[in-house]
Coordinates of C-alpha atoms in Angstrom, one line a residue:
Chain A
M1 CA -10.7 -22.1 41.4
S2 CA -11.9 -18.6 41.9
D3 CA -15.4 -17.5 40.9
Q4 CA -14.0 -15.7 37.9
H5 CA -12.7 -18.9 36.3
T6 CA -15.9 -20.9 36.9
Q7 CA -18.5 -18.4 36.1
H8 CA -18.5 -18.9 32.3
I9 CA -19.5 -22.5 32.6
Q10 CA -22.2 -22.0 35.1
L11 CA -25.7 -21.9 33.6
A12 CA -27.8 -19.0 34.5
E13 CA -30.9 -19.9 36.6
E14 CA -33.4 -18.9 33.9
S15 CA -31.5 -20.7 31.2
I16 CA -33.3 -24.0 32.1
Q17 CA -36.7 -22.5 31.7
K18 CA -36.2 -20.1 28.8
Q19 CA -38.0 -20.7 25.6
T20 CA -35.3 -19.4 23.2
T21 CA -32.0 -20.9 22.1
T22 CA -28.5 -19.4 22.5
L23 CA -26.4 -20.1 19.4
N24 CA -22.7 -19.4 19.2
L25 CA -22.0 -18.2 15.7
G26 CA -18.2 -18.3 15.7
P27 CA -15.5 -17.6 16.8
T28 CA -14.4 -20.2 14.3
H29 CA -17.5 -20.9 12.4
P30 CA -17.1 -21.1 8.6
A31 CA -19.9 -18.6 8.1
T32 CA -18.1 -15.8 10.0
H33 CA -15.2 -15.8 7.6
G34 CA -12.9 -14.7 10.3
I35 CA -12.2 -15.1 14.0
F36 CA -14.9 -13.2 15.8
E37 CA -17.9 -14.4 17.8
N38 CA -21.6 -13.7 17.7
V39 CA -23.7 -15.1 20.4
L40 CA -27.2 -15.1 18.9
E41 CA -30.4 -15.5 20.9
I42 CA -32.8 -17.2 18.5
D43 CA -36.4 -18.3 18.7
G44 CA -36.8 -21.0 16.1
E45 CA -35.2 -19.4 13.0
K46 CA -35.8 -15.9 14.2
V47 CA -32.9 -13.9 15.6
L48 CA -33.9 -12.0 18.7
S49 CA -30.6 -10.4 19.6
A50 CA -26.9 -10.7 19.0
T51 CA -23.9 -10.1 21.2
Q52 CA -20.6 -9.6 19.5
N53 CA -17.2 -10.6 21.0
L54 CA -14.1 -9.5 19.2
G55 CA -10.4 -9.2 19.8
Y56 CA -9.4 -12.8 19.0
I57 CA -6.6 -11.7 16.7
H58 CA -5.8 -8.4 18.3
R59 CA -2.1 -7.8 17.6
A60 CA -1.5 -4.4 19.2
F61 CA -0.4 -2.7 15.9
E62 CA -0.9 0.7 17.3
K63 CA 1.4 0.0 20.2
I64 CA 4.0 -1.7 18.0
A65 CA 3.9 1.3 15.7
E66 CA 5.1 3.5 18.5
R67 CA 8.4 1.7 18.5
R68 CA 9.0 1.4 14.8
P69 CA 10.5 3.7 12.3
Y70 CA 8.1 5.0 9.7
G71 CA 9.2 2.7 6.9
Q72 CA 8.8 -0.4 9.1
I73 CA 5.2 0.3 9.9
Q74 CA 4.1 -0.5 6.4
P75 CA 4.1 -4.3 6.9
L76 CA 1.7 -3.8 9.8
T77 CA -0.8 -2.2 7.6
D78 CA -0.8 -5.3 5.3
R79 CA -2.4 -7.2 8.0
L80 CA -5.4 -4.9 8.5
N81 CA -7.7 -5.7 5.5
Y82 CA -5.6 -8.5 4.0
C83 CA -8.0 -8.8 1.1
S84 CA -6.8 -5.5 -0.3
A85 CA -3.4 -5.0 1.3
P86 CA -2.0 -2.6 -1.3
I87 CA -4.7 0.0 -0.5
N88 CA -3.5 -0.1 3.2
N89 CA 0.1 0.1 2.2
I90 CA -0.5 3.1 -0.1
G91 CA -2.7 4.7 2.5
W92 CA 0.2 4.6 5.0
Q93 CA 2.6 5.9 2.4
T94 CA 0.4 8.8 1.5
T95 CA -0.1 9.6 5.1
V96 CA 3.6 9.9 5.8
E97 CA 4.1 11.8 2.5
K98 CA 1.5 14.2 3.7
L99 CA 3.3 14.7 7.0
L100 CA 6.6 15.2 5.2
G101 CA 5.1 17.4 2.4
L102 CA 6.3 15.1 -0.4
K103 CA 4.8 15.5 -3.8
M104 CA 4.7 12.4 -6.0
P105 CA 5.3 12.5 -9.8
K106 CA 2.1 11.8 -11.8
R107 CA 3.3 8.4 -12.9
V108 CA 3.7 7.2 -9.3
D109 CA 0.2 8.5 -8.5
Y110 CA -1.3 6.7 -11.5
L111 CA 0.6 3.5 -10.8
R112 CA -0.7 3.6 -7.3
V113 CA -4.3 4.2 -8.5
M114 CA -4.0 1.3 -10.9
L115 CA -2.8 -1.0 -8.1
M116 CA -5.4 0.2 -5.6
E117 CA -8.2 -0.4 -8.1
F118 CA -6.9 -3.9 -8.8
A119 CA -6.9 -4.4 -5.0
R120 CA -10.4 -3.1 -4.8
I121 CA -11.5 -5.6 -7.5
A122 CA -9.9 -8.4 -5.6
D123 CA -11.5 -7.4 -2.4
H124 CA -15.0 -7.0 -3.9
L125 CA -14.6 -10.3 -5.8
V126 CA -13.9 -12.1 -2.5
C127 CA -16.8 -10.4 -0.7
N128 CA -19.4 -10.9 -3.4
S129 CA -18.5 -14.4 -4.3
V130 CA -18.6 -15.3 -0.6
V131 CA -22.1 -13.8 -0.3
A132 CA -23.0 -16.2 -3.1
V133 CA -21.3 -19.1 -1.3
D134 CA -23.4 -18.3 1.8
T135 CA -26.5 -18.5 -0.2
G136 CA -25.5 -21.9 -1.5
A137 CA -23.9 -21.0 -4.8
L138 CA -20.3 -22.2 -4.8
T139 CA -19.6 -22.0 -8.6
P140 CA -19.2 -18.2 -9.0
F141 CA -16.6 -18.3 -6.2
T142 CA -14.4 -20.8 -8.0
Y143 CA -14.7 -18.8 -11.2
V144 CA -13.8 -15.4 -9.9
F145 CA -10.9 -16.7 -7.8
Q146 CA -9.1 -17.3 -11.0
I147 CA -9.3 -13.5 -11.6
R148 CA -8.2 -12.8 -8.1
E149 CA -5.3 -15.2 -8.6
R150 CA -4.2 -13.1 -11.6
I151 CA -4.4 -9.9 -9.6
Y152 CA -2.2 -11.5 -7.0
E153 CA 0.3 -12.5 -9.8
I154 CA 0.5 -8.8 -10.6
Y155 CA 1.3 -7.9 -7.0
E156 CA 3.9 -10.7 -7.1
A157 CA 5.4 -9.3 -10.3
I158 CA 5.7 -5.9 -8.6
C159 CA 6.8 -6.7 -5.1
G160 CA 7.3 -10.5 -4.8
A161 CA 4.5 -11.0 -2.3
R162 CA 0.9 -12.0 -2.8
L163 CA -1.3 -11.5 0.3
T164 CA 0.7 -9.3 2.7
T165 CA 2.2 -7.3 0.0
N166 CA 4.2 -4.5 1.6
I167 CA 4.0 -2.9 -1.8
G168 CA 5.7 0.4 -2.6
R169 CA 7.6 2.6 -0.3
I170 CA 7.4 6.1 1.2
G171 CA 8.3 8.2 -1.8
G172 CA 7.3 5.8 -4.6
F173 CA 7.7 2.2 -5.7
E174 CA 10.6 0.1 -4.7
R175 CA 11.3 -0.8 -8.3
N176 CA 9.8 0.0 -11.7
L177 CA 7.2 -2.3 -13.2
T178 CA 8.7 -4.9 -15.4
D179 CA 7.6 -5.8 -19.0
D180 CA 6.4 -9.1 -17.6
C181 CA 4.3 -7.3 -15.1
W182 CA 2.8 -5.0 -17.8
N183 CA 2.0 -8.1 -19.9
K184 CA 0.1 -9.5 -17.0
V185 CA -1.8 -6.2 -16.5
H186 CA -2.8 -6.0 -20.2
A187 CA -3.8 -9.7 -20.3
L188 CA -5.9 -9.3 -17.3
M189 CA -7.5 -6.1 -18.5
A190 CA -8.5 -8.0 -21.7
D191 CA -10.1 -10.8 -19.8
L192 CA -11.7 -8.9 -16.9
P193 CA -14.9 -7.7 -18.6
K194 CA -15.7 -11.2 -19.7
A195 CA -15.1 -12.6 -16.2
L196 CA -17.2 -9.9 -14.5
K197 CA -19.9 -10.3 -17.0
E198 CA -19.9 -14.1 -16.4
F199 CA -20.1 -13.5 -12.7
E200 CA -23.0 -11.1 -13.1
T201 CA -24.8 -13.6 -15.4
L202 CA -24.6 -16.2 -12.7
L203 CA -26.0 -14.1 -9.9
N204 CA -27.4 -10.6 -10.6
R205 CA -30.8 -11.7 -12.0
N206 CA -30.7 -15.2 -10.4
R207 CA -34.2 -15.7 -8.9
I208 CA -32.9 -17.8 -6.0
F209 CA -30.1 -15.5 -5.2
M210 CA -32.4 -12.4 -5.4
D211 CA -35.0 -14.1 -3.1
R212 CA -32.3 -14.8 -0.6
C213 CA -30.7 -11.3 -0.7
I214 CA -33.4 -8.7 -1.2
G215 CA -34.6 -7.4 2.1
A216 CA -32.1 -9.3 4.1
G217 CA -30.1 -7.3 6.7
P218 CA -31.3 -3.9 5.7
I219 CA -30.2 -0.6 7.3
S220 CA -31.5 2.9 6.6
A221 CA -29.2 5.8 5.4
E222 CA -29.8 7.7 8.7
R223 CA -28.8 4.8 10.8
A224 CA -25.9 3.9 8.6
L225 CA -24.5 7.5 8.9
N226 CA -25.1 7.5 12.6
Y227 CA -23.2 4.2 12.9
G228 CA -20.3 5.7 10.9
F229 CA -20.7 3.5 7.9
T230 CA -18.4 4.2 5.0
G231 CA -17.6 2.6 1.7
P232 CA -19.8 0.2 -0.3
N233 CA -22.0 -0.5 2.8
L234 CA -22.9 3.2 3.2
R235 CA -23.3 3.7 -0.6
A236 CA -25.7 0.7 -0.6
T237 CA -28.1 2.8 1.6
G238 CA -28.0 5.6 -1.0
V239 CA -25.4 8.0 0.3
D240 CA -22.8 8.8 -2.3
Y241 CA -19.8 9.3 0.0
D242 CA -16.5 8.2 -1.4
V243 CA -13.2 9.4 -0.1
R244 CA -11.7 9.2 -3.6
V245 CA -14.1 11.9 -4.7
H246 CA -14.6 13.9 -1.5
T247 CA -10.9 14.1 -0.5
P248 CA -8.9 13.0 -3.5
Y249 CA -5.5 11.5 -3.0
C250 CA -3.0 10.1 -5.5
S251 CA -4.5 12.3 -8.3
Y252 CA -8.0 10.6 -8.2
E253 CA -9.3 13.9 -9.3
D254 CA -7.8 13.2 -12.8
F255 CA -10.1 10.2 -13.3
D256 CA -13.6 10.0 -14.6
F257 CA -15.8 7.5 -12.7
E258 CA -19.1 7.2 -11.1
I259 CA -20.1 6.3 -7.5
P260 CA -22.7 3.5 -7.6
V261 CA -25.4 3.8 -4.9
G262 CA -28.2 1.5 -3.7
S263 CA -31.4 2.4 -2.0
K264 CA -32.4 -0.1 0.7
G265 CA -29.1 -0.9 2.2
D266 CA -29.9 -4.6 2.2
V267 CA -27.6 -7.5 1.1
Y268 CA -28.6 -7.3 -2.5
D269 CA -27.8 -3.5 -2.6
R270 CA -24.4 -4.1 -1.1
F271 CA -23.8 -6.9 -3.6
M272 CA -24.8 -4.7 -6.5
V273 CA -22.9 -1.7 -5.3
R274 CA -19.7 -3.8 -5.0
N275 CA -20.4 -5.3 -8.4
D276 CA -20.8 -1.9 -10.1
E277 CA -17.7 -0.6 -8.3
M278 CA -15.7 -3.3 -9.9
W279 CA -16.8 -2.0 -13.3
Q280 CA -15.8 1.5 -12.2
S281 CA -12.5 0.2 -11.0
Y282 CA -12.0 -1.4 -14.4
R283 CA -12.7 2.0 -16.0
I284 CA -10.3 3.8 -13.7
I285 CA -7.5 1.2 -14.4
Q286 CA -8.1 1.7 -18.2
Q287 CA -7.7 5.4 -17.8
A288 CA -4.7 5.0 -15.6
I289 CA -3.0 2.8 -18.2
E290 CA -3.8 5.3 -20.9
K291 CA -2.3 8.2 -18.8
I292 CA 0.8 6.2 -17.9
K293 CA 1.5 5.6 -21.6
D294 CA 2.2 9.3 -22.1
L295 CA 4.6 9.7 -19.1
D296 CA 8.3 9.1 -18.8
P297 CA 8.5 5.3 -18.2
S298 CA 11.6 5.5 -16.1
V299 CA 9.9 7.4 -13.3
Y300 CA 8.7 5.3 -10.5
H301 CA 9.6 7.3 -7.4
A302 CA 9.8 10.9 -6.3
D303 CA 13.2 12.6 -6.2
V304 CA 13.5 12.7 -2.4
P305 CA 16.8 11.1 -1.5
A306 CA 16.3 11.9 2.2
Y307 CA 13.3 9.6 2.4
Y308 CA 13.6 7.1 -0.5
L309 CA 16.1 4.3 -0.4
P310 CA 18.8 4.8 -3.0
E311 CA 19.7 2.1 -5.5
K312 CA 22.0 -0.6 -4.2
K313 CA 24.8 0.0 -6.7
E314 CA 24.9 3.7 -5.7
V315 CA 25.1 2.7 -2.1
Y316 CA 28.2 0.8 -2.8
T317 CA 29.8 3.5 -4.9
K318 CA 28.6 6.9 -3.6
M319 CA 29.2 8.4 -0.2
E320 CA 26.0 10.4 -0.2
A321 CA 23.9 7.4 -1.2
L322 CA 25.5 5.3 1.6
I323 CA 24.6 8.0 4.2
Y324 CA 21.0 8.2 3.0
H325 CA 20.8 4.4 2.9
F326 CA 22.0 4.2 6.5
K327 CA 19.8 6.9 7.8
I328 CA 16.7 5.5 6.2
V329 CA 17.3 1.9 7.2
M330 CA 18.1 2.9 10.7
G331 CA 15.0 5.0 10.8
E332 CA 16.9 8.3 11.3
I333 CA 15.2 10.4 8.6
D334 CA 14.1 13.8 9.7
I335 CA 10.4 13.8 10.5
K336 CA 8.4 16.9 11.3
A337 CA 6.3 17.2 14.3
G338 CA 2.6 17.3 13.4
E339 CA -0.8 15.9 13.7
V340 CA -2.2 14.3 10.5
Y341 CA -5.4 12.6 9.6
H342 CA -5.3 11.1 6.2
A343 CA -7.9 8.7 4.7
V344 CA -8.1 6.5 1.7
E345 CA -11.0 4.6 0.3
G346 CA -10.3 1.1 1.3
G347 CA -12.1 -2.0 0.2
N348 CA -14.5 -1.5 3.1
G349 CA -14.7 2.2 3.3
E350 CA -12.7 5.1 4.8
L351 CA -9.4 3.7 6.1
G352 CA -8.0 6.5 8.1
F353 CA -4.6 7.0 9.6
Y354 CA -4.4 9.4 12.6
L355 CA -0.7 10.1 13.1
V356 CA 0.8 12.3 15.8
S357 CA 4.5 12.9 15.3
D358 CA 6.7 14.6 17.9
G359 CA 9.6 14.7 15.6
G360 CA 11.1 11.5 16.9
R361 CA 12.1 8.4 14.9
T362 CA 8.8 6.7 15.5
P363 CA 5.2 8.0 15.6
F364 CA 4.2 9.3 19.0
R365 CA 0.7 8.0 18.3
L366 CA -0.7 6.1 15.4
H367 CA -4.4 5.2 15.2
F368 CA -6.0 3.3 12.4
R369 CA -9.6 4.2 11.6
R370 CA -10.7 0.8 10.5
P371 CA -14.0 0.9 8.7
C372 CA -14.9 -2.7 9.7
F373 CA -14.6 -2.0 13.3
I374 CA -16.9 0.9 13.1
Y375 CA -19.7 -0.5 11.0
Y376 CA -19.7 -4.0 12.4
Q377 CA -21.4 -2.4 15.5
A378 CA -24.6 -2.1 13.6
Y379 CA -24.8 -5.9 12.9
P380 CA -27.2 -6.8 15.8
E381 CA -29.6 -4.0 14.7
M382 CA -29.4 -5.2 11.1
I383 CA -30.3 -8.8 11.8
K384 CA -32.8 -8.3 14.6
D385 CA -36.1 -10.1 13.8
G386 CA -34.7 -11.6 10.7
L387 CA -33.9 -15.2 9.9
L388 CA -30.8 -16.9 11.0
S389 CA -29.9 -17.6 7.3
D390 CA -30.3 -13.8 6.6
A391 CA -27.9 -13.1 9.5
V392 CA -25.2 -15.2 7.8
I393 CA -25.5 -13.5 4.5
A394 CA -25.7 -10.1 6.1
L395 CA -22.4 -10.8 7.8
S396 CA -20.7 -11.8 4.7
S397 CA -22.1 -8.9 2.7
L398 CA -20.7 -6.5 5.3
N399 CA -17.3 -7.9 4.4
V400 CA -16.1 -7.9 8.0
I401 CA -12.4 -8.8 7.9
A402 CA -11.1 -9.9 11.2
G403 CA -7.6 -8.4 10.7
E404 CA -9.1 -5.0 10.2
L405 CA -11.6 -5.5 13.0
D406 CA -9.1 -6.2 15.7
A407 CA -5.9 -4.4 14.4
Chain B
M1 CA -18.1 27.0 5.4
T2 CA -14.8 28.6 6.2
N3 CA -12.6 28.1 9.2
E4 CA -13.2 31.7 10.3
Y5 CA -16.9 31.1 10.3
I6 CA -16.6 28.0 12.5
Q7 CA -14.3 29.7 14.9
Q8 CA -16.6 32.8 15.0
V9 CA -19.8 30.7 15.7
L10 CA -18.1 28.6 18.3
S11 CA -16.4 31.5 20.1
D12 CA -19.6 33.4 20.2
K13 CA -21.4 30.5 21.7
F14 CA -18.8 29.0 24.1
G15 CA -16.4 31.9 24.8
T16 CA -13.2 30.7 26.4
A17 CA -14.4 27.0 26.6
V18 CA -13.0 26.5 23.1
W19 CA -9.6 27.6 22.1
G20 CA -6.5 26.8 20.0
F21 CA -8.1 27.1 16.6
E22 CA -5.7 26.1 13.8
E23 CA -5.6 24.3 10.5
T24 CA -3.0 21.5 10.4
F25 CA -2.6 19.3 7.3
E26 CA -6.0 20.3 5.8
I27 CA -8.0 19.7 9.0
F28 CA -9.3 22.5 11.1
S29 CA -8.9 21.7 14.8
F30 CA -9.5 23.2 18.2
N31 CA -9.6 22.3 21.9
M32 CA -12.5 22.3 24.2
K33 CA -13.1 21.9 27.9
P34 CA -13.8 18.2 28.7
E35 CA -16.8 19.0 30.8
M36 CA -18.3 20.9 27.8
N37 CA -17.7 18.2 25.3
M38 CA -21.3 17.1 24.7
L39 CA -22.5 20.7 24.6
V40 CA -20.0 21.5 21.9
L41 CA -20.6 18.2 19.9
N42 CA -24.4 18.7 20.1
F43 CA -24.0 22.3 18.9
L44 CA -21.7 21.2 16.1
Y45 CA -24.3 18.5 15.2
A46 CA -27.5 20.6 15.4
E47 CA -26.5 24.1 14.4
E48 CA -27.6 25.1 11.0
G49 CA -24.5 26.0 9.0
L50 CA -22.2 23.6 10.9
A51 CA -24.0 20.2 10.8
F52 CA -21.1 18.0 11.7
Q53 CA -23.3 14.9 11.8
F54 CA -20.8 12.2 10.9
M55 CA -18.3 10.9 13.4
T56 CA -15.3 9.7 11.5
D57 CA -13.1 8.7 14.4
L58 CA -12.7 8.9 18.1
T59 CA -9.5 8.0 19.9
A60 CA -7.1 9.3 22.5
T61 CA -3.4 10.1 23.0
H62 CA -1.4 10.0 26.2
Y63 CA 1.0 12.9 26.9
P64 CA 2.6 12.0 30.2
D65 CA 4.4 15.4 30.4
R66 CA 1.2 17.5 30.3
K67 CA 0.3 17.9 33.9
D68 CA -3.4 17.3 34.6
E69 CA -4.3 17.0 31.0
E70 CA -2.4 13.8 30.2
L71 CA -5.1 12.1 28.2
N72 CA -6.1 13.8 25.0
I73 CA -9.4 12.6 23.5
V74 CA -9.7 13.4 19.8
Y75 CA -12.9 13.5 17.8
H76 CA -12.8 13.7 14.1
L77 CA -16.1 14.9 12.7
H78 CA -17.2 15.4 9.1
N79 CA -19.9 17.4 7.5
L80 CA -20.5 15.2 4.4
V81 CA -22.7 17.7 2.6
A82 CA -20.3 20.6 2.7
N83 CA -17.4 18.1 2.8
K84 CA -15.7 19.7 5.7
R85 CA -13.7 17.8 8.3
I86 CA -12.8 19.1 11.8
R87 CA -10.9 17.8 14.7
V88 CA -11.9 18.5 18.3
R89 CA -9.8 17.7 21.3
A90 CA -10.4 17.5 25.0
S91 CA -7.9 16.8 27.7
V92 CA -8.6 15.0 30.9
P93 CA -6.2 14.2 33.8
V94 CA -5.0 10.6 34.0
A95 CA -5.9 10.5 37.7
Q96 CA -9.5 11.3 37.0
P97 CA -10.2 10.5 33.3
D98 CA -13.9 11.3 33.1
I99 CA -15.7 12.7 30.0
A100 CA -19.2 12.4 28.9
T101 CA -20.1 9.7 26.3
A102 CA -20.9 10.7 22.7
T103 CA -23.1 7.6 22.3
T104 CA -26.1 9.8 22.9
L105 CA -25.4 11.5 19.6
F106 CA -23.5 9.0 17.6
S107 CA -24.1 5.2 17.7
A108 CA -20.7 4.9 16.1
A109 CA -19.1 6.2 19.3
N110 CA -20.0 3.1 21.2
W111 CA -17.2 0.8 20.2
M112 CA -14.8 3.6 19.6
E113 CA -15.2 4.7 23.2
R114 CA -14.9 1.1 24.4
E115 CA -11.7 0.9 22.5
T116 CA -10.4 4.1 23.9
Y117 CA -11.3 2.9 27.4
D118 CA -9.7 -0.4 26.7
F119 CA -6.3 1.1 25.8
Y120 CA -6.2 4.4 27.7
G121 CA -8.7 4.0 30.6
V122 CA -10.8 7.0 29.6
N123 CA -14.0 6.8 31.6
F124 CA -16.8 7.8 29.3
T125 CA -19.6 8.6 31.8
G126 CA -23.0 7.5 30.7
H127 CA -21.7 4.9 28.2
P128 CA -24.2 1.9 28.0
N129 CA -21.6 -0.8 28.1
L130 CA -18.1 0.5 28.9
V131 CA -16.1 -2.8 29.0
R132 CA -12.9 -3.9 27.3
I133 CA -13.4 -4.7 23.7
L134 CA -10.1 -6.0 22.1
N135 CA -8.1 -6.9 25.2
V136 CA -8.9 -9.7 27.6
D137 CA -11.4 -8.8 30.4
E138 CA -9.0 -9.8 33.1
M139 CA -6.4 -7.2 32.1
N140 CA -5.9 -4.7 34.9
Y141 CA -3.9 -1.9 33.1
F142 CA -4.3 0.3 30.1
P143 CA -1.7 -0.8 27.7
M144 CA -1.4 2.1 25.3
R145 CA -0.4 4.5 28.1
K146 CA 3.1 5.6 27.7
E147 CA 4.3 4.1 31.0
Y148 CA 4.2 0.7 29.2
P149 CA 7.0 1.1 26.7
M150 CA 7.0 -1.2 23.7
E151 CA 10.5 -2.2 23.3
D152 CA 12.9 -5.1 22.7
P153 CA 14.8 -5.5 25.9
T154 CA 17.8 -7.0 24.2
R155 CA 18.5 -4.0 22.0
T156 CA 20.6 -1.2 23.5
D157 CA 22.1 0.2 20.3
K158 CA 19.1 2.0 18.9
D159 CA 18.1 4.4 21.5
D160 CA 17.8 8.1 20.8
E161 CA 21.0 8.9 22.7
M162 CA 23.1 7.2 20.0
F163 CA 21.7 9.5 17.4
G164 CA 22.1 12.8 19.3
R165 CA 18.5 13.1 20.2
G166 CA 18.6 11.9 23.8

């Protein structure tokens, strides 16, 4: 065997004498919540340094996207942050719509907003309840997963899928929301405040939980900005940057909501920011439902036949619809040449799509700005000189999703 | 902060080293000489009235047809206070893809540059740890370059020729 294949099992000379311990946290440790590795150097319980290895589930989405028609790229985006797949889907749709210059009807925008906020609640519920699990409290996790399940049922009622949703299409939704779906939405909205309140009661002022979280894994606003933090993790440091407010998309400018911010950027602040964001999302959904009530209930897509799949019965009976159907399915729609950067506020922060089109049937270049990938770099700095148990909750409070990390 | 202002300040400072100012899809963009990249980024960062102090994204694109400027490195910067985004591009030849690292200014650039190196082979000089990040260490090529086509070898029916675009 060559040196290259044996070197990783040979112990370094100094490793026999050294006073510290090397600990592999991951790649498949339950506390990492995803397939990525941290090699920690610890002295007793104190973390001295961390080395991160990633790429375990790299699936070359950017390369695959260069060979796929625009409509077929959407399923790839599901698999980025799979805890809030609808946000990724809608982010991709709005990116292409920006390139094509399509304007969505208000009802489509509001439906998208409603869906994205449900996705945000689902994402934050997972993150926050997992922080609690890592501090030793399993109960809140089992409680809120009932709510997450009901959000997934709403996805299911809209698009038939639960986790990797592929929800909506370029130009609108694939079908209108059914009455059954609306019943699920209203029932969930009626129960959500109680469930969130219950979750808060279990944790927010829980002495044990507070002692574990306050001061763990902190980062200053300056460092967070320098590290390119976005989303709840940046807001926990006190910076009120939110893509929904700064660069509104999907008519977010029509909604009234607040941006919760923290001050210390520690685990507790991140937890509280996510918790408050769920209440703001609840507010946004309420407003969206009110706004949708006043709009024509039959509208669920833009009138853009060249880009939006026609109804099946029209495909069978109308020549024009058949042509459009063929062109869209085969990926032969007219795409402009251009260079677009479009961002949405994902569960973890600014999810950006950098798209270069040369006018061909596939993107010339597509790059995903994955918030996880960028802020996870700061992890060694955040846990340095802290306790090992703090490192674990710092990791879960950052909400690093392996799918988004590796793309 | 208007586009004209940014263009004026940069042209005054760097002359012909920056060019191609245009706004596409709500983002003002321009090109710069690759050897000037850190001078321009530092100026954009520190100059009062510009203050582009947040690095949103750093990536590259491969244009095989552009002789001696095949690799196009793209920086997306953001002034969060004025809420202004800009895009800065620098092209390097694929034979000698050297450009100075931005890690001296932005910690965020560390992994983004490693990713760009991993997929395009851009050599960010001065980077503290320029090794592959997502691909395996043993890989000896840069997979996102256009000479490695992503295709299904069994399909012959969906090439551009068929649709009059050949």
